[in-house]
Coordinates of C-alpha atoms in Angstrom, one line a residue:
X1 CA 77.3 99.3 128.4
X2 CA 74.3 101.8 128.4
X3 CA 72.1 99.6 129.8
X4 CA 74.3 99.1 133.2
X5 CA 73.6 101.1 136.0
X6 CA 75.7 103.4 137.6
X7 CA 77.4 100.4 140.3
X8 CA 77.5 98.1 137.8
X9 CA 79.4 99.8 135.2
X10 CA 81.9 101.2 137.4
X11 CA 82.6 97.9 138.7
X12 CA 82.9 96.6 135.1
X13 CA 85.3 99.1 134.2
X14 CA 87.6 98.3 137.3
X15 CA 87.6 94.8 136.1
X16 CA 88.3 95.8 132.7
X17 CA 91.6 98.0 133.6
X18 CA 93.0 94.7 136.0
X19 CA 92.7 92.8 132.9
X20 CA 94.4 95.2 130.5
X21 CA 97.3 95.8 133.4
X22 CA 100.7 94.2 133.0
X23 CA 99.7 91.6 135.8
X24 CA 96.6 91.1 134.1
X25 CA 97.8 90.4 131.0
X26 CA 100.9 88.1 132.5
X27 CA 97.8 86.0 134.3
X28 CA 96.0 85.5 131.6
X29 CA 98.9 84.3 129.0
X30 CA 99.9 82.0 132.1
X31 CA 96.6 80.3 132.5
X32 CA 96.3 80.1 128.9
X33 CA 99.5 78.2 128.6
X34 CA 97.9 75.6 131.0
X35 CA 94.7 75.0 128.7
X36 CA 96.4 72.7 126.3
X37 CA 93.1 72.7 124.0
X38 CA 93.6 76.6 123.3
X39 CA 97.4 76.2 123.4
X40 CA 98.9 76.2 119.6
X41 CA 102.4 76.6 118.5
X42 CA 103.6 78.8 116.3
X43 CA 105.4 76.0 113.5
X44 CA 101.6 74.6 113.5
X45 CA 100.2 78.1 112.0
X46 CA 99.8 77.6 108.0
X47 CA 102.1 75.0 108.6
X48 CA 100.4 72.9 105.3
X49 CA 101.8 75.1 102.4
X50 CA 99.4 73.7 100.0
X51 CA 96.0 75.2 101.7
X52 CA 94.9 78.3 100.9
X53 CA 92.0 79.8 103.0
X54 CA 89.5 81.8 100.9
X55 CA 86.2 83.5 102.2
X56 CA 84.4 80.5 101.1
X57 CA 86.2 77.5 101.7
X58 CA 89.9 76.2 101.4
X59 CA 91.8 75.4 98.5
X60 CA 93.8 72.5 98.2
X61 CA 96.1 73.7 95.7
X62 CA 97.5 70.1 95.0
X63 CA 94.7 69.2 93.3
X64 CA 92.0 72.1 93.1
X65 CA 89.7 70.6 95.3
X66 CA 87.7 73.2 97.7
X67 CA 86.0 72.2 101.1
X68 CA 84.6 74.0 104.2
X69 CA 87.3 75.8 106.5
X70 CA 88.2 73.5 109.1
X71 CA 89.8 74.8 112.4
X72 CA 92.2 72.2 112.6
X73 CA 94.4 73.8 109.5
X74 CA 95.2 76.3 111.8
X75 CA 95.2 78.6 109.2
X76 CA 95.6 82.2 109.9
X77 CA 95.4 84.3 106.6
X78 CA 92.2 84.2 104.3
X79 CA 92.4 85.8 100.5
X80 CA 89.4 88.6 99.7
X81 CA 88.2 87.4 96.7
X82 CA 86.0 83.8 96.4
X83 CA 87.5 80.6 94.8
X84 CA 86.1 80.3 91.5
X85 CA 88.1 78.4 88.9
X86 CA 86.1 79.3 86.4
X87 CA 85.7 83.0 86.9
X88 CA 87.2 85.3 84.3
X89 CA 87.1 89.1 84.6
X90 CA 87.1 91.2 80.8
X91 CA 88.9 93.7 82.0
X92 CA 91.4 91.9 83.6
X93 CA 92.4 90.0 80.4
X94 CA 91.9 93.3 78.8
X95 CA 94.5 94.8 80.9
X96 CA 96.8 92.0 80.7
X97 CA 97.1 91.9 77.3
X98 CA 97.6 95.8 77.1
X99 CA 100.6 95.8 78.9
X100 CA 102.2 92.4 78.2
X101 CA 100.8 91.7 74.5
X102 CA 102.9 88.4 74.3
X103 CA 100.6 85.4 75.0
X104 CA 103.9 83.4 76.1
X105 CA 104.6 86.6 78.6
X106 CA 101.2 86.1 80.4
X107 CA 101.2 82.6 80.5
X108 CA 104.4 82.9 82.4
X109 CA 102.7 85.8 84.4
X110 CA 99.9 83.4 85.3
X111 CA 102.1 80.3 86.1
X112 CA 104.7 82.8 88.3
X113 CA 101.8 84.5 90.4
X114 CA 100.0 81.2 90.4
X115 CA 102.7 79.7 92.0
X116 CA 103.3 82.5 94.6
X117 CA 100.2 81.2 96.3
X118 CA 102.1 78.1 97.8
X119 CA 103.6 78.4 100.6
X120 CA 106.9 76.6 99.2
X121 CA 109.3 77.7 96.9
X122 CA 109.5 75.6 93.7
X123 CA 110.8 77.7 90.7
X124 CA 113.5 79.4 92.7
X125 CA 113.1 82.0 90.5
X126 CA 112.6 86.3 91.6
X127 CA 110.6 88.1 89.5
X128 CA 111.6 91.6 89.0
X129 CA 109.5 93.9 87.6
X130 CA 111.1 97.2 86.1
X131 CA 110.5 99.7 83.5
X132 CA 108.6 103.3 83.6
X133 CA 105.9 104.4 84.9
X134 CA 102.4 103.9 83.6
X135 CA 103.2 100.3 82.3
X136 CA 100.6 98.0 84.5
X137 CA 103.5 97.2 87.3
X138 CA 101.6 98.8 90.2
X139 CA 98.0 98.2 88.4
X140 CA 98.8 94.7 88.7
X141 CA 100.7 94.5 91.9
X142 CA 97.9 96.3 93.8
X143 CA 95.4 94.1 92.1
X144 CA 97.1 90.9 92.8
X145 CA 97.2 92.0 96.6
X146 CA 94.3 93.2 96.9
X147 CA 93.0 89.6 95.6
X148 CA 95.2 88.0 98.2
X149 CA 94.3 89.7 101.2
X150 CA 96.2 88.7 104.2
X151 CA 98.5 86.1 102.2
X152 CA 100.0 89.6 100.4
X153 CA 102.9 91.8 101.8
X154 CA 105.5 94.6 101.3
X155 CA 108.6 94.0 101.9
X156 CA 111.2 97.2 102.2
X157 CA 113.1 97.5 98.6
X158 CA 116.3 97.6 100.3
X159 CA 116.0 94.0 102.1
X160 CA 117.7 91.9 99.4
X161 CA 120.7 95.0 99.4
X162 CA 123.6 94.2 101.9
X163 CA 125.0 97.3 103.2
X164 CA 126.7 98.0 106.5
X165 CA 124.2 100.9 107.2
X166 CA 121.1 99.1 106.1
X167 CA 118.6 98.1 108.9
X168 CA 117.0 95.1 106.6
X169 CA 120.8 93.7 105.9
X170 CA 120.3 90.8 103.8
X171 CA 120.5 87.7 105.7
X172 CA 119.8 84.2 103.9
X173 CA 116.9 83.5 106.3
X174 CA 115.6 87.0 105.1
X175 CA 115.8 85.8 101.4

């Protein structure tokens, strides 16, 4: 706004503060839910479990197959890291095989995060991830999420606990 004058950005922030009012805001969701072009419903948001928006294209993780983002996916979440099926990191495999030295304990790593990435559940299977500290859990946890970006989240430990005093009781729509 520096290059308003004096008039015209007062008059700019006096429309700005109607907008951001409660009436404002109530106006603008209404008209909004008469433009049925900008109108979307929830069940439609990443409602294809099998696409997986990157920062360079999506994923069909059917088949592998990338293409260019298309709006009507109505995706909402988008990974940090590039699709590249070929991309290896030293370090990583380095790390991996430091803390699980078992070839058939990282290949069941692989296919267990791998399969986190869909949006269904097909092993019905929890992983749960225990021991002391300094063993790669939170190394790889962090790095895992970090690689997701939006598609990652926390969940409080105490969700899956039922307790009368617990604010996450469990709940099998929880679960």
């Amino acid at each position: 706004m520096p290059n308003l004058g004096h008039d015209d950005r007062k008059a700019l922030l006096q429309d700005i503060g109607k907008v951001e009012s409660a009436a404002g805001v109530n106006g603008t969701l209404e008209l909004a839910s008469t433009m049925h072009p900008c109108t979307l419903s929830a069940a439609r948001l990443d409602a294809n479990p099998y696409l997986l928006n990157t920062v360079d294209g999506t994923v069909d993780l059917k088949d592998g197959s990338v293409r260019d983002p298309w709006p009507g996916d109505h995706l909402s979440k988008a990974t940090v890291a590039r699709f590249d099926p070929l991309a290896r990191s030293e370090e990583f495999d380095r790390f991996l095989e430091q803390t699980q030295p078992d070839p058939q304990m990282r290949a069941f790593l692989a296919r267990s995060l791998g399969s986190a990435l869909l949006g269904v559940v097909r092993d019905h299977v929890l992983l749960i991830w225990f021991g002391r500290g300094a063993n790669g859990k939170g190394t790889l946890r962090d790095a895992v999420a970090h690689a997701l970006g939006e598609y990652a989240i926390e969940v409080p430990a105490d969700l899956l606990l039922q307790s009368k005093h617990n604010p996450h009781r469990w709940a099998p729509a929880k679960a």
